[in-house]
CSV table of C-alpha atoms and ligand atoms in Angstrom, one decimal:
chain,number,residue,atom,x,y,z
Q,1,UNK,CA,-0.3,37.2,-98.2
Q,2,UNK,CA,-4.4,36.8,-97.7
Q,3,UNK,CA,-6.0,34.2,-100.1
Q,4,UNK,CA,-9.6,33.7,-99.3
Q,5,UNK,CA,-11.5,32.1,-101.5
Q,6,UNK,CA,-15.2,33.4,-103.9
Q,7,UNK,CA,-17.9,31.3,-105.1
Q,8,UNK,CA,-19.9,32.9,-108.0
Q,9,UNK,CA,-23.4,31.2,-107.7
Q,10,UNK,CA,-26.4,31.5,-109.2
Q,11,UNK,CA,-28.6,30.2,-112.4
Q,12,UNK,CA,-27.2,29.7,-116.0
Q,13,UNK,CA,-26.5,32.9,-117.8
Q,14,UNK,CA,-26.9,35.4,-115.3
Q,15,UNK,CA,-23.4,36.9,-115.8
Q,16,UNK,CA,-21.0,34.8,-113.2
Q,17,UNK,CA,-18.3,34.5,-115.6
Q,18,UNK,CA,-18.9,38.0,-117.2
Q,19,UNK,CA,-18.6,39.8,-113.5
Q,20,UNK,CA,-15.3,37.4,-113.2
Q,21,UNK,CA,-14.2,38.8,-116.7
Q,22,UNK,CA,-14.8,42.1,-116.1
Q,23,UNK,CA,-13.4,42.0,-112.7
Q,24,UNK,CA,-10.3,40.5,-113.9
Q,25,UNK,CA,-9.6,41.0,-117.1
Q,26,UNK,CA,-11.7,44.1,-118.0
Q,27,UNK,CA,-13.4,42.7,-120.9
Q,28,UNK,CA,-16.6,42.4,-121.8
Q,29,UNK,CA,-18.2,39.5,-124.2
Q,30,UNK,CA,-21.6,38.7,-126.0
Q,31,UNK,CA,-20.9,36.1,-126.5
Q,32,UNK,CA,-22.3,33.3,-124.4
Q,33,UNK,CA,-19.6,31.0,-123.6
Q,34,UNK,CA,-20.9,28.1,-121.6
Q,35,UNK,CA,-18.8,27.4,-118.4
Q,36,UNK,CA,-17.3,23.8,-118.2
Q,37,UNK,CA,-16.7,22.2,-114.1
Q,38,UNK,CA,-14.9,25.1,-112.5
Q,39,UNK,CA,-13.1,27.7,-113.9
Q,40,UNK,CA,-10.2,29.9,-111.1
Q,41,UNK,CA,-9.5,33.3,-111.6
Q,42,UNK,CA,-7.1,35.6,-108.9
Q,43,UNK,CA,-7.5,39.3,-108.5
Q,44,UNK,CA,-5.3,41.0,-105.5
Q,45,UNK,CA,-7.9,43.6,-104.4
Q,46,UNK,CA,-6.8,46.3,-101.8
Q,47,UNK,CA,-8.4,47.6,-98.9
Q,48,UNK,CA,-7.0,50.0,-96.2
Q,49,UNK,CA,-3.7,48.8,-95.3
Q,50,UNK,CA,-4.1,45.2,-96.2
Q,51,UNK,CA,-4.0,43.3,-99.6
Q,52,UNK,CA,-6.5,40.2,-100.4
Q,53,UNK,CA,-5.9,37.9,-103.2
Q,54,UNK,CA,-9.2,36.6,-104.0
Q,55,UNK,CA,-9.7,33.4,-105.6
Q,56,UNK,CA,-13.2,33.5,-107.6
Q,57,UNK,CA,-14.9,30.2,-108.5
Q,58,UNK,CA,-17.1,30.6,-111.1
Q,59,UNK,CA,-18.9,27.2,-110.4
Q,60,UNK,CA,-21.1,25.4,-113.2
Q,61,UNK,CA,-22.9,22.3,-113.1
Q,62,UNK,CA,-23.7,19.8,-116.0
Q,63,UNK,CA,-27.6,20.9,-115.7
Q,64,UNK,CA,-25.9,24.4,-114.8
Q,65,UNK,CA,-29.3,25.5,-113.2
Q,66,UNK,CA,-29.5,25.4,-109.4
Q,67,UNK,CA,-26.9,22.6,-108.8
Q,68,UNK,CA,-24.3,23.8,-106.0
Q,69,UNK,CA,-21.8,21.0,-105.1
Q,70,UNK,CA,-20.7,21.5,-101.5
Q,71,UNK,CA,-17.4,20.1,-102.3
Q,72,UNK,CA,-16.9,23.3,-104.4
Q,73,UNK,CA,-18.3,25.4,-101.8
Q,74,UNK,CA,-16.0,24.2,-99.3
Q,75,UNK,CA,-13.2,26.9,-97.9
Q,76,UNK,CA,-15.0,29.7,-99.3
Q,77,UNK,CA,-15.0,32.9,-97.5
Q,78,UNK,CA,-17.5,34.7,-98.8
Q,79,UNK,CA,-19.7,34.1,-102.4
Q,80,UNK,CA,-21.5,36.4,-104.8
Q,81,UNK,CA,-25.2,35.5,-105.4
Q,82,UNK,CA,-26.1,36.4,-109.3
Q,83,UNK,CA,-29.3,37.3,-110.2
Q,84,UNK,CA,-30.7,38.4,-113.7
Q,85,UNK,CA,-32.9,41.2,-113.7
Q,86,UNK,CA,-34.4,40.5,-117.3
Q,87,UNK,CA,-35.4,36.9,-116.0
Q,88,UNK,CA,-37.3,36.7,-112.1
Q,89,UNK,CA,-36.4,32.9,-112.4
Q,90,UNK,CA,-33.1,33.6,-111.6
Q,91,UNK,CA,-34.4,35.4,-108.8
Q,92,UNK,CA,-36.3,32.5,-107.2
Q,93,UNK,CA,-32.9,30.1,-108.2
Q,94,UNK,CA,-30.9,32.5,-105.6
Q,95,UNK,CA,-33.5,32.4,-102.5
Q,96,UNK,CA,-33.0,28.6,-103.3
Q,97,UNK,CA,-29.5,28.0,-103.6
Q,98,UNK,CA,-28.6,30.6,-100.7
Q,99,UNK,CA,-30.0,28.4,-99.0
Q,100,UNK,CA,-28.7,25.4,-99.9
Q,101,UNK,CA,-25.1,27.3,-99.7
Q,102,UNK,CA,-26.2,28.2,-96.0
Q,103,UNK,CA,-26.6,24.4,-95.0
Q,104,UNK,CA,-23.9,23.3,-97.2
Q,105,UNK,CA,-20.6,25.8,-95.4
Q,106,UNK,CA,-22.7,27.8,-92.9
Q,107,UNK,CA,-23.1,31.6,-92.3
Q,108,UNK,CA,-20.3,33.6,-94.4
Q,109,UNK,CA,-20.5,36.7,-96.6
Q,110,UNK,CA,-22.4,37.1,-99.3
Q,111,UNK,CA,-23.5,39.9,-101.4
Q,112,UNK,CA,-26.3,39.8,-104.2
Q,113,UNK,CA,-25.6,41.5,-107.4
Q,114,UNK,CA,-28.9,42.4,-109.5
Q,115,UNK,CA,-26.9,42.2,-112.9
Q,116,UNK,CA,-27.5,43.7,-116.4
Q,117,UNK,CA,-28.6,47.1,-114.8
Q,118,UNK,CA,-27.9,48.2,-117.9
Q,119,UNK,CA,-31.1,46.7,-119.5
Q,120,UNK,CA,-33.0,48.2,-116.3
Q,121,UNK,CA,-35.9,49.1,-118.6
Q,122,UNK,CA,-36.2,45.8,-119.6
Q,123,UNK,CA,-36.3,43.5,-115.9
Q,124,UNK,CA,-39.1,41.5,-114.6
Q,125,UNK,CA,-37.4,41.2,-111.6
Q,126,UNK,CA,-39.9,44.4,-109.6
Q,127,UNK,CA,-38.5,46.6,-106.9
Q,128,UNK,CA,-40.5,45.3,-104.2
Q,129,UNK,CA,-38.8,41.8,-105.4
Q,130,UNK,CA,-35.9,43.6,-104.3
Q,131,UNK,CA,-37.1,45.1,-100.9
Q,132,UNK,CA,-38.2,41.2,-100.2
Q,133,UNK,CA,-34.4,40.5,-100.1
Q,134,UNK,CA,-33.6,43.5,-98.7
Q,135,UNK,CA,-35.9,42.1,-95.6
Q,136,UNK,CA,-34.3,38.9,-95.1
Q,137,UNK,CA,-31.0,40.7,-94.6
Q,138,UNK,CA,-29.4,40.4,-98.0
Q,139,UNK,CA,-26.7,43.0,-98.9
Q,140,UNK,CA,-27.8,44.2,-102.4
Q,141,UNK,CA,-26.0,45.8,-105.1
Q,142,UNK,CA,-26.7,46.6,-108.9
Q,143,UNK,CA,-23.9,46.0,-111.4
Q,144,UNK,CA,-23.5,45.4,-114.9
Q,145,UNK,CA,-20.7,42.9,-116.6
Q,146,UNK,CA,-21.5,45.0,-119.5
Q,147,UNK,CA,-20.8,48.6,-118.8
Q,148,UNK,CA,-18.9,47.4,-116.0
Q,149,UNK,CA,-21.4,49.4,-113.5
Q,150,UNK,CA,-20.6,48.2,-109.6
Q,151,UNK,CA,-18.2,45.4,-110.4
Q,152,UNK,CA,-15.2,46.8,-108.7
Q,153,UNK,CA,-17.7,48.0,-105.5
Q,154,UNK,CA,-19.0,44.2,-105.5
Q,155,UNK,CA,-15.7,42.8,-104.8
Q,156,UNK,CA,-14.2,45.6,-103.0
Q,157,UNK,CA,-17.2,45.5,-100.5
Q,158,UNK,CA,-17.2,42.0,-100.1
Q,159,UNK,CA,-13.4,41.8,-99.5
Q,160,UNK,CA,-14.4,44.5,-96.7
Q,161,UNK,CA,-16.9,42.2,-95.3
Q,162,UNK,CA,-14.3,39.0,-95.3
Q,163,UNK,CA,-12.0,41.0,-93.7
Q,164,UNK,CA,-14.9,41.5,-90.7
Q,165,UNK,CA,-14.9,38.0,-90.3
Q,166,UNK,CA,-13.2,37.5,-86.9
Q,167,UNK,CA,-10.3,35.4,-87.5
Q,168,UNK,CA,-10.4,35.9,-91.3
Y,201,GDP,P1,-23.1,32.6,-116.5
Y,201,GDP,O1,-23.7,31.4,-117.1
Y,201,GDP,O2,-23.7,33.0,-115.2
Y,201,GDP,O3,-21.6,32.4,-116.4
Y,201,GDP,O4,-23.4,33.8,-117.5
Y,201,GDP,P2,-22.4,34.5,-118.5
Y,201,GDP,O5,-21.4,35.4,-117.8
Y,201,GDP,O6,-21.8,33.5,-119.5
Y,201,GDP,O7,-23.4,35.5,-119.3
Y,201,GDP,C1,-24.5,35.0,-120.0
Y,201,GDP,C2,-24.9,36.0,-121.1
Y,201,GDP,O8,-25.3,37.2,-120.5
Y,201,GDP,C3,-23.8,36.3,-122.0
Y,201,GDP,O9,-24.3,36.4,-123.3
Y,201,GDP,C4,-23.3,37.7,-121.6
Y,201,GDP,O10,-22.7,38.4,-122.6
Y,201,GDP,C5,-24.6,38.3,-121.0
Y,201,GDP,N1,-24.3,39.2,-119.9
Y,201,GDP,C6,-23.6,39.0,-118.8
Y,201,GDP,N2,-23.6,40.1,-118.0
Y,201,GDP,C7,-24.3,41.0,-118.6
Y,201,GDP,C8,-24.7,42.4,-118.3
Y,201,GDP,O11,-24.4,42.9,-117.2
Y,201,GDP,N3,-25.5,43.0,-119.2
Y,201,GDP,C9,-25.9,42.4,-120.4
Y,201,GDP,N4,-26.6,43.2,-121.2
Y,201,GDP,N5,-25.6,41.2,-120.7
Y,201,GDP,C10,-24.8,40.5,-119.9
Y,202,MG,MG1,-20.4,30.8,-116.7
């Protein structure tokens, strides 16, 4: 059995523990439920011939803004990068802390999610934001914990990329 391990990073109340919830559980809450040290989930995703239990950490600090602790990182495979649409703070927060994550475990997988696509009408975060990442090499995908829009792809595709990994 594959176990690799998921870090969900990114600023306070972009949706890390609502992409987990949905992922995992299916659900969907309004509710804003503040996230306390370091909360494990498993989800056995599937992918060709093999099976990958991943093991998402939905990380939160005390501050809970841009405070990654590499001794949480540590292990990881691969890590989802959260941003919030509606707020282009949270966009700035990821450039920073990928790279913080970068010097904290090195090169491995990640993939951005632009989250709450379902209030697209509403982001600040602009398109050619989003072609900036897109530049610098950064897998992109648009999701929604809400509606549930591109969560299964999120972790699907980054299981994929894991599985690249040589000696993965
Ligand atoms: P975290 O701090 O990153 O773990 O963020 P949460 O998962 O707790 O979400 C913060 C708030 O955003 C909560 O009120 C959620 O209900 C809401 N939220 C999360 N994802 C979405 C989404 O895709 N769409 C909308 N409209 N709200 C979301
Ligand atoms: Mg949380």
């Amino acid at each position: 059995m594959i176990q690799k391990k998921v870090c969900m990073i990114g600023s306070f109340g972009v949706g890390k523990t609502s992409l987990v919830a949905r992922f995992v559980r299916s659900i969907f809450s309004e509710k804003y439920q503040t996230t306390v040290g370091v909360k494990i989930d498993k989800k056995v995703v599937e992918v060709g011939d093999k099976q990958v239990t991943l093991v998402l950490w939905d990380l939160a600090g005390e501050d809970a803004l841009t405070t990654v602790r590499p001794s949480q990182l540590r292990g990881a495979s691969a890590y989802v990068l959260v941003v919030d649409g509606l707020r282009r703070s949270t966009y700035d927060t990821a450039i920073d802390l990928q790279k913080r994550v970068d010097e904290a475990i090195g090169p491995v997988p990640f993939f951005c999610m632009l989250n709450k696509n379902d209030l697209r009408d509403r982001w600040e975060v602009t398109d050619s934001d989003i072609e900036a990442l897109r530049a610098k090499g950064w897998q992109l995908l648009y999701g929604s914990a809400l509606n549930g829009e591109g969560v299964e792809n999120l972790f699907r595709e980054l299981t994929t990329a894991i599985l690249k990994v040589p000696n993965a």
